[in-house]
PDB file of C-alpha atoms in Angstrom:
ATOM      1  CA  MET B 240     177.175 130.773 225.684  1.00 45.00           C
ATOM      2  CA  TRP B 241     180.834 131.057 223.522  1.00 43.00           C
ATOM      3  CA  ALA B 242     180.749 134.814 224.010  1.00 42.00           C
ATOM      4  CA  ILE B 243     180.362 134.738 227.764  1.00 43.00           C
ATOM      5  CA  TRP B 244     183.191 132.640 228.399  1.00 45.00           C
ATOM      6  CA  VAL B 245     185.325 134.534 225.268  1.00 39.00           C
ATOM      7  CA  ILE B 246     184.587 137.735 227.364  1.00 40.00           C
ATOM      8  CA  ALA B 247     185.684 135.916 230.771  1.00 45.00           C
ATOM      9  CA  VAL B 248     188.747 134.713 229.709  1.00 42.00           C
ATOM     10  CA  PHE B 249     189.766 138.203 228.079  1.00 38.00           C
ATOM     11  CA  ALA B 250     188.635 139.716 231.206  1.00 41.00           C
ATOM     12  CA  LEU B 251     190.913 137.257 233.078  1.00 44.00           C
ATOM     13  CA  THR B 252     194.186 138.540 230.905  1.00 40.00           C
ATOM     14  CA  MET B 253     193.438 141.688 231.614  1.00 39.00           C
ATOM     15  CA  GLY B 254     193.088 141.865 235.217  1.00 39.00           C
ATOM     16  CA  SER B 255     196.159 139.394 235.757  1.00 38.00           C
ATOM     17  CA  VAL B 256     198.662 141.201 237.647  1.00 34.00           C
ATOM     18  CA  GLY B 257     202.116 140.189 236.807  1.00 37.00           C
ATOM     19  CA  GLU B 258     203.746 136.415 236.650  1.00 40.00           C
ATOM     20  CA  GLY B 259     205.331 135.322 239.762  1.00 40.00           C
ATOM     21  CA  ARG B 260     205.630 131.914 241.238  1.00 42.00           C
ATOM     22  CA  GLY B 261     203.056 132.591 244.174  1.00 45.00           C
ATOM     23  CA  GLU B 262     200.327 133.326 241.169  1.00 46.00           C
ATOM     24  CA  ASP B 263     201.185 130.182 240.045  1.00 55.00           C
ATOM     25  CA  VAL B 264     200.365 128.121 243.013  1.00 69.00           C
ATOM     26  CA  ILE B 265     197.206 130.247 243.541  1.00 86.00           C
ATOM     27  CA  GLY B 266     195.950 129.377 239.857  1.00 93.00           C
ATOM     28  CA  THR B 267     197.667 125.572 239.771  1.00 95.00           C
ATOM     29  CA  ARG B 268     195.898 123.236 241.745  1.00 96.00           C
ATOM     30  CA  PRO B 269     194.437 119.647 241.449  1.00 97.00           C
ATOM     31  CA  LEU B 270     190.806 119.061 240.438  1.00 97.00           C
ATOM     32  CA  LEU B 271     188.859 117.155 243.201  1.00 96.00           C
ATOM     33  CA  THR B 272     185.873 115.083 242.502  1.00 94.00           C
ATOM     34  CA  ILE B 273     183.893 117.062 245.606  1.00 93.00           C
ATOM     35  CA  ALA B 274     180.514 118.529 245.920  1.00 92.00           C
ATOM     36  CA  ARG B 275     179.868 121.916 246.685  1.00 92.00           C
ATOM     37  CA  LYS B 276     178.457 120.909 249.702  1.00 92.00           C
ATOM     38  CA  ASP B 277     181.700 119.450 250.848  1.00 94.00           C
ATOM     39  CA  LEU B 278     184.119 122.531 250.547  1.00 96.00           C
ATOM     40  CA  HIS B 279     183.894 122.718 254.074  1.00 95.00           C
ATOM     41  CA  THR B 280     185.863 119.597 254.481  1.00 96.00           C
ATOM     42  CA  ILE B 281     189.273 120.815 252.375  1.00 96.00           C
ATOM     43  CA  LEU B 282     189.246 124.692 253.535  1.00 97.00           C
ATOM     44  CA  PRO B 283     190.208 126.190 257.147  1.00 95.00           C
ATOM     45  CA  PRO B 284     187.575 126.110 259.589  1.00 95.00           C
ATOM     46  CA  ASP B 285     187.089 129.453 259.878  1.00 95.00           C
ATOM     47  CA  CYS B 286     185.718 130.254 256.453  1.00 97.00           C
ATOM     48  CA  HIS B 287     182.713 131.592 255.311  1.00 98.00           C
ATOM     49  CA  ILE B 288     181.013 129.156 252.180  1.00 98.00           C
ATOM     50  CA  LEU B 289     179.320 132.291 250.594  1.00 98.00           C
ATOM     51  CA  ILE B 290     177.645 129.969 248.165  1.00 96.00           C
ATOM     52  CA  ASP B 291     173.678 130.123 248.381  1.00 97.00           C
ATOM     53  CA  PRO B 292     171.150 133.173 248.686  1.00 98.00           C
ATOM     54  CA  HIS B 293     170.961 132.544 252.697  1.00 98.00           C
ATOM     55  CA  SER B 294     174.491 132.488 253.403  1.00 98.00           C
ATOM     56  CA  ILE B 295     175.775 135.422 251.350  1.00 98.00           C
ATOM     57  CA  GLU B 296     172.497 137.684 252.528  1.00 98.00           C
ATOM     58  CA  GLN B 297     174.041 136.961 256.072  1.00 98.00           C
ATOM     59  CA  PHE B 298     176.965 137.879 255.171  1.00 98.00           C
ATOM     60  CA  LEU B 299     175.517 141.110 253.999  1.00 98.00           C
ATOM     61  CA  ASP B 300     173.537 141.575 256.902  1.00 98.00           C
ATOM     62  CA  ALA B 301     176.599 141.411 259.079  1.00 97.00           C
ATOM     63  CA  LEU B 302     178.414 143.652 256.835  1.00 97.00           C
ATOM     64  CA  ASP B 303     176.364 146.665 255.265  1.00 97.00           C
ATOM     65  CA  GLY B 304     173.109 146.359 257.936  1.00 97.00           C
ATOM     66  CA  THR B 305     170.597 146.661 255.602  1.00 97.00           C
ATOM     67  CA  PRO B 306     169.761 146.415 251.781  1.00 97.00           C
ATOM     68  CA  PRO B 307     170.078 149.777 249.369  1.00 96.00           C
ATOM     69  CA  ASP B 308     166.836 151.876 248.927  1.00 96.00           C
ATOM     70  CA  TRP B 309     167.067 150.771 244.971  1.00 96.00           C
ATOM     71  CA  GLY B 310     164.181 152.508 243.744  1.00 94.00           C
ATOM     72  CA  LEU B 311     165.186 155.503 245.386  1.00 93.00           C
ATOM     73  CA  VAL B 312     168.787 155.200 244.346  1.00 94.00           C
ATOM     74  CA  TYR B 313     167.836 154.116 240.943  1.00 93.00           C
ATOM     75  CA  GLY B 314     164.780 157.639 240.043  1.00 88.00           C
ATOM     76  CA  HIS B 315     163.938 157.740 236.630  1.00 80.00           C
ATOM     77  CA  GLY B 316     166.965 155.346 235.721  1.00 76.00           C
ATOM     78  CA  HIS B 317     170.338 156.205 233.466  1.00 72.00           C
ATOM     79  CA  HIS B 318     168.782 159.103 231.910  1.00 78.00           C
ATOM     80  CA  ASP B 319     167.988 160.726 235.375  1.00 81.00           C
ATOM     81  CA  PRO B 320     170.789 163.530 235.979  1.00 81.00           C
ATOM     82  CA  ALA B 321     170.995 162.798 239.638  1.00 89.00           C
ATOM     83  CA  HIS B 322     171.107 159.072 238.925  1.00 86.00           C
ATOM     84  CA  ASP B 323     174.951 158.553 238.892  1.00 90.00           C
ATOM     85  CA  GLU B 324     175.447 160.891 241.748  1.00 93.00           C
ATOM     86  CA  ARG B 325     172.816 158.556 244.091  1.00 94.00           C
ATOM     87  CA  LEU B 326     174.844 155.603 242.888  1.00 94.00           C
ATOM     88  CA  PHE B 327     177.935 157.688 243.884  1.00 95.00           C
ATOM     89  CA  THR B 328     176.550 158.786 247.227  1.00 96.00           C
ATOM     90  CA  LEU B 329     175.282 154.484 247.817  1.00 97.00           C
ATOM     91  CA  ASN B 330     178.796 153.658 247.690  1.00 97.00           C
ATOM     92  CA  ARG B 331     181.499 156.370 249.756  1.00 96.00           C
ATOM     93  CA  GLU B 332     178.544 156.043 252.805  1.00 96.00           C
ATOM     94  CA  ARG B 333     178.541 152.437 252.807  1.00 96.00           C
ATOM     95  CA  ASP B 334     182.510 152.043 252.335  1.00 95.00           C
ATOM     96  CA  ALA B 335     182.368 154.871 255.055  1.00 94.00           C
ATOM     97  CA  LYS B 336     180.091 153.020 257.425  1.00 94.00           C
ATOM     98  CA  ARG B 337     181.570 149.597 257.348  1.00 94.00           C
ATOM     99  CA  ALA B 338     185.203 150.511 258.209  1.00 91.00           C
ATOM    100  CA  GLY B 339     186.411 148.558 260.854  1.00 92.00           C
ATOM    101  CA  ASN B 340     183.710 146.170 260.439  1.00 95.00           C
ATOM    102  CA  PRO B 341     185.245 142.644 261.243  1.00 95.00           C
ATOM    103  CA  ALA B 342     183.257 140.880 258.358  1.00 95.00           C
ATOM    104  CA  LEU B 343     185.774 142.698 256.416  1.00 95.00           C
ATOM    105  CA  THR B 344     188.548 140.950 257.414  1.00 95.00           C
ATOM    106  CA  GLN B 345     186.624 137.427 257.281  1.00 97.00           C
ATOM    107  CA  LEU B 346     187.742 135.104 255.670  1.00 98.00           C
ATOM    108  CA  ILE B 347     185.221 134.048 252.542  1.00 98.00           C
ATOM    109  CA  THR B 348     184.938 131.395 249.857  1.00 98.00           C
ATOM    110  CA  PHE B 349     182.610 132.248 246.897  1.00 98.00           C
ATOM    111  CA  VAL B 350     181.927 130.065 243.270  1.00 98.00           C
ATOM    112  CA  TRP B 351     182.465 131.133 239.682  1.00 97.00           C
ATOM    113  CA  PHE B 352     181.263 128.802 237.058  1.00 96.00           C
ATOM    114  CA  GLY B 353     184.250 127.241 234.880  1.00 96.00           C
ATOM    115  CA  GLU B 354     184.912 125.216 231.733  1.00 96.00           C
ATOM    116  CA  LEU B 355     187.812 123.165 231.068  1.00 97.00           C
ATOM    117  CA  SER B 356     189.870 123.227 227.608  1.00 94.00           C
ATOM    118  CA  ARG B 357     191.852 119.986 226.381  1.00 91.00           C
ATOM    119  CA  TYR B 358     195.253 118.915 228.353  1.00 93.00           C
ATOM    120  CA  ASP B 359     197.747 121.188 228.005  1.00 93.00           C
ATOM    121  CA  ALA B 360     200.929 119.085 228.174  1.00 92.00           C
ATOM    122  CA  GLU B 361     203.323 122.176 228.457  1.00 91.00           C
ATOM    123  CA  ALA B 362     200.898 123.858 231.260  1.00 90.00           C
ATOM    124  CA  GLY B 363     201.139 120.286 233.278  1.00 92.00           C
ATOM    125  CA  GLY B 364     197.082 120.133 233.106  1.00 96.00           C
ATOM    126  CA  PHE B 365     193.844 121.416 231.628  1.00 97.00           C
ATOM    127  CA  ARG B 366     193.266 124.738 231.523  1.00 96.00           C
ATOM    128  CA  VAL B 367     190.289 126.459 233.026  1.00 96.00           C
ATOM    129  CA  ALA B 368     187.853 129.029 231.505  1.00 95.00           C
ATOM    130  CA  LEU B 369     185.840 131.333 233.821  1.00 95.00           C
ATOM    131  CA  GLY B 370     182.360 133.118 233.696  1.00 95.00           C
ATOM    132  CA  PRO B 371     180.935 134.893 236.476  1.00 96.00           C
ATOM    133  CA  MET B 372     178.021 133.484 239.160  1.00 97.00           C
ATOM    134  CA  PHE B 373     174.864 135.854 239.293  1.00 97.00           C
ATOM    135  CA  THR B 374     173.057 134.923 242.566  1.00 98.00           C
ATOM    136  CA  PRO B 375     169.635 136.363 243.448  1.00 97.00           C
ATOM    137  CA  THR B 376     168.842 137.560 247.206  1.00 98.00           C
ATOM    138  CA  ARG B 377     166.603 139.866 248.782  1.00 97.00           C
ATOM    139  CA  TRP B 378     169.787 142.919 248.569  1.00 98.00           C
ATOM    140  CA  GLY B 379     169.453 142.371 245.227  1.00 97.00           C
ATOM    141  CA  VAL B 380     171.803 140.278 242.307  1.00 98.00           C
ATOM    142  CA  VAL B 381     175.161 139.358 244.258  1.00 98.00           C
ATOM    143  CA  ARG B 382     178.249 138.699 241.704  1.00 98.00           C
ATOM    144  CA  PHE B 383     181.496 138.315 243.612  1.00 98.00           C
ATOM    145  CA  LYS B 384     184.755 139.895 241.703  1.00 97.00           C
ATOM    146  CA  TYR B 385     188.023 138.806 242.346  1.00 95.00           C
ATOM    147  CA  GLU B 386     191.283 140.660 242.355  1.00 91.00           C
ATOM    148  CA  ASP B 387     195.004 139.305 241.922  1.00 82.00           C
ATOM    149  CA  LEU B 388     194.235 136.501 240.135  1.00 87.00           C
ATOM    150  CA  PRO B 389     197.108 134.924 237.855  1.00 80.00           C
ATOM    151  CA  GLY B 390     196.568 134.755 233.913  1.00 81.00           C
ATOM    152  CA  GLU B 391     196.826 131.191 233.742  1.00 89.00           C
ATOM    153  CA  LEU B 392     194.251 128.414 235.443  1.00 95.00           C
ATOM    154  CA  VAL B 393     195.682 125.209 235.392  1.00 97.00           C
ATOM    155  CA  ALA B 394     193.755 122.522 237.133  1.00 97.00           C
ATOM    156  CA  LYS B 395     195.775 118.729 237.430  1.00 97.00           C
ATOM    157  CA  ALA B 396     194.449 115.948 237.121  1.00 96.00           C
ATOM    158  CA  SER B 397     195.662 112.020 238.569  1.00 94.00           C
ATOM    159  CA  ALA B 398     196.414 109.946 235.278  1.00 94.00           C
ATOM    160  CA  ALA B 399     193.169 108.152 235.354  1.00 95.00           C
ATOM    161  CA  LEU B 400     190.800 111.069 235.556  1.00 95.00           C
ATOM    162  CA  ARG B 401     192.927 112.445 232.919  1.00 96.00           C
ATOM    163  CA  SER B 402     192.125 109.595 230.755  1.00 95.00           C
ATOM    164  CA  GLU B 403     188.422 109.784 231.460  1.00 95.00           C
ATOM    165  CA  LEU B 404     188.022 113.390 230.902  1.00 96.00           C
ATOM    166  CA  GLU B 405     190.400 113.032 227.639  1.00 95.00           C
ATOM    167  CA  GLN B 406     187.451 110.389 226.346  1.00 95.00           C
ATOM    168  CA  ARG B 407     184.772 112.839 227.169  1.00 94.00           C
ATOM    169  CA  PHE B 408     186.361 115.956 225.020  1.00 94.00           C
ATOM    170  CA  ALA B 409     186.859 113.129 222.136  1.00 94.00           C
ATOM    171  CA  ARG B 410     183.106 112.475 222.327  1.00 95.00           C
ATOM    172  CA  GLY B 411     182.688 115.876 222.211  1.00 94.00           C
ATOM    173  CA  GLU B 412     181.573 116.838 225.421  1.00 93.00           C
ATOM    174  CA  SER B 413     181.881 120.114 227.177  1.00 93.00           C
ATOM    175  CA  VAL B 414     183.961 119.701 230.798  1.00 95.00           C
ATOM    176  CA  ASP B 415     182.207 121.832 233.714  1.00 96.00           C
ATOM    177  CA  VAL B 416     184.091 122.964 236.886  1.00 97.00           C
ATOM    178  CA  THR B 417     182.963 125.020 239.980  1.00 97.00           C
ATOM    179  CA  VAL B 418     186.297 127.264 240.968  1.00 97.00           C
ATOM    180  CA  ALA B 419     185.842 128.125 244.690  1.00 98.00           C
ATOM    181  CA  MET B 420     187.820 131.105 245.169  1.00 97.00           C
ATOM    182  CA  THR B 421     189.165 132.002 248.903  1.00 97.00           C
ATOM    183  CA  GLY B 422     190.167 135.161 250.182  1.00 97.00           C
ATOM    184  CA  ARG B 423     189.103 138.695 251.978  1.00 97.00           C
ATOM    185  CA  LEU B 424     187.476 141.707 251.006  1.00 97.00           C
ATOM    186  CA  THR B 425     189.906 144.443 249.377  1.00 94.00           C
ATOM    187  CA  PRO B 426     190.111 146.930 252.261  1.00 87.00           C
ATOM    188  CA  ASP B 427     189.252 150.341 250.241  1.00 84.00           C
ATOM    189  CA  GLU B 428     186.449 149.588 247.913  1.00 88.00           C
ATOM    190  CA  SER B 429     185.084 145.800 249.274  1.00 96.00           C
ATOM    191  CA  VAL B 430     181.642 146.228 248.237  1.00 97.00           C
ATOM    192  CA  VAL B 431     180.412 148.177 245.055  1.00 98.00           C
ATOM    193  CA  TYR B 432     176.703 148.797 244.228  1.00 98.00           C
ATOM    194  CA  ASP B 433     176.071 148.869 241.286  1.00 96.00           C
ATOM    195  CA  PHE B 434     172.651 148.219 238.628  1.00 95.00           C
ATOM    196  CA  SER B 435     172.263 145.301 236.226  1.00 93.00           C
ATOM    197  CA  HIS B 436     172.407 145.782 232.819  1.00 88.00           C
ATOM    198  CA  ASP B 437     169.950 142.895 231.806  1.00 88.00           C
ATOM    199  CA  GLN B 438     167.261 144.696 233.672  1.00 90.00           C
ATOM    200  CA  GLU B 439     166.374 147.789 234.395  1.00 89.00           C
ATOM    201  CA  GLY B 440     166.165 148.961 238.193  1.00 91.00           C
ATOM    202  CA  LEU B 441     167.653 145.666 238.540  1.00 95.00           C
ATOM    203  CA  GLY B 442     170.038 145.955 241.836  1.00 96.00           C
ATOM    204  CA  LEU B 443     173.820 144.673 241.780  1.00 98.00           C
ATOM    205  CA  ILE B 444     176.285 144.209 243.971  1.00 98.00           C
ATOM    206  CA  MET B 445     179.649 143.318 243.713  1.00 98.00           C
ATOM    207  CA  PRO B 446     181.372 142.162 246.758  1.00 98.00           C
ATOM    208  CA  VAL B 447     185.502 142.839 245.497  1.00 98.00           C
ATOM    209  CA  VAL B 448     187.975 140.139 247.330  1.00 97.00           C
ATOM    210  CA  LYS B 449     191.372 139.351 247.175  1.00 96.00           C
ATOM    211  CA  VAL B 450     192.466 135.990 246.225  1.00 96.00           C
ATOM    212  CA  GLU B 451     194.233 134.029 248.368  1.00 95.00           C
ATOM    213  CA  ARG B 452     193.540 130.385 247.001  1.00 96.00           C
ATOM    214  CA  LEU B 453     191.477 128.383 244.712  1.00 97.00           C
ATOM    215  CA  ASP B 454     190.108 125.363 244.185  1.00 97.00           C
ATOM    216  CA  TYR B 455     188.520 123.223 241.554  1.00 98.00           C
ATOM    217  CA  LEU B 456     185.603 121.224 241.527  1.00 97.00           C
ATOM    218  CA  LEU B 457     184.446 118.581 238.955  1.00 95.00           C
ATOM    219  CA  THR B 458     180.571 119.785 238.558  1.00 80.00           C
ATOM    220  CA  ASN B 459     179.955 116.653 235.643  1.00 69.00           C
ATOM    221  CA  LYS B 460     181.830 114.103 236.423  1.00 59.00           C
TER     222      LYS B 460
END
């Protein structure tokens, strides 16, 4: 588990895009005590919340029509000379086919795992480490990717909630959060098709989202 967090923090740092006031606003947000099922109460009404297999499948159906023939693309695996070429062709064909699709511009929300570190007085809140969420669907395993996420993520808490969380840290407990990311697909390479590194031949779908908003939800209060 710790290896996941180290990798995630490293990737987050490497993926940051400068230090601007706008990014600070995106990355520094209040810590909410609502459940994932209540996300719709705080998000814009036109936002498509993609946090379960059914909603993700519906979105991919609208975006790309049908799942790839993963068996055909995989062939004999990475040792197949044409494997990479078929995967490249799949991605380019799908990119071209979805051009102009209204689903490309829809506002969507997906979630990643998060974990709080101890209170940081300088940052004015609890720093947040990220870990990706993998969702099995009939399309394959879906792992959303983000773009334009600031390098520092900070969850601010009320005095009462801060005190409660600091007591939990003192008892040696971990504090998990759900990080909800809201934005739109990137226009040029909006979905990346690949294969899982953990299970041979398992299709991996990675929608790439330009993040416009973050929300932190306390998941084990």
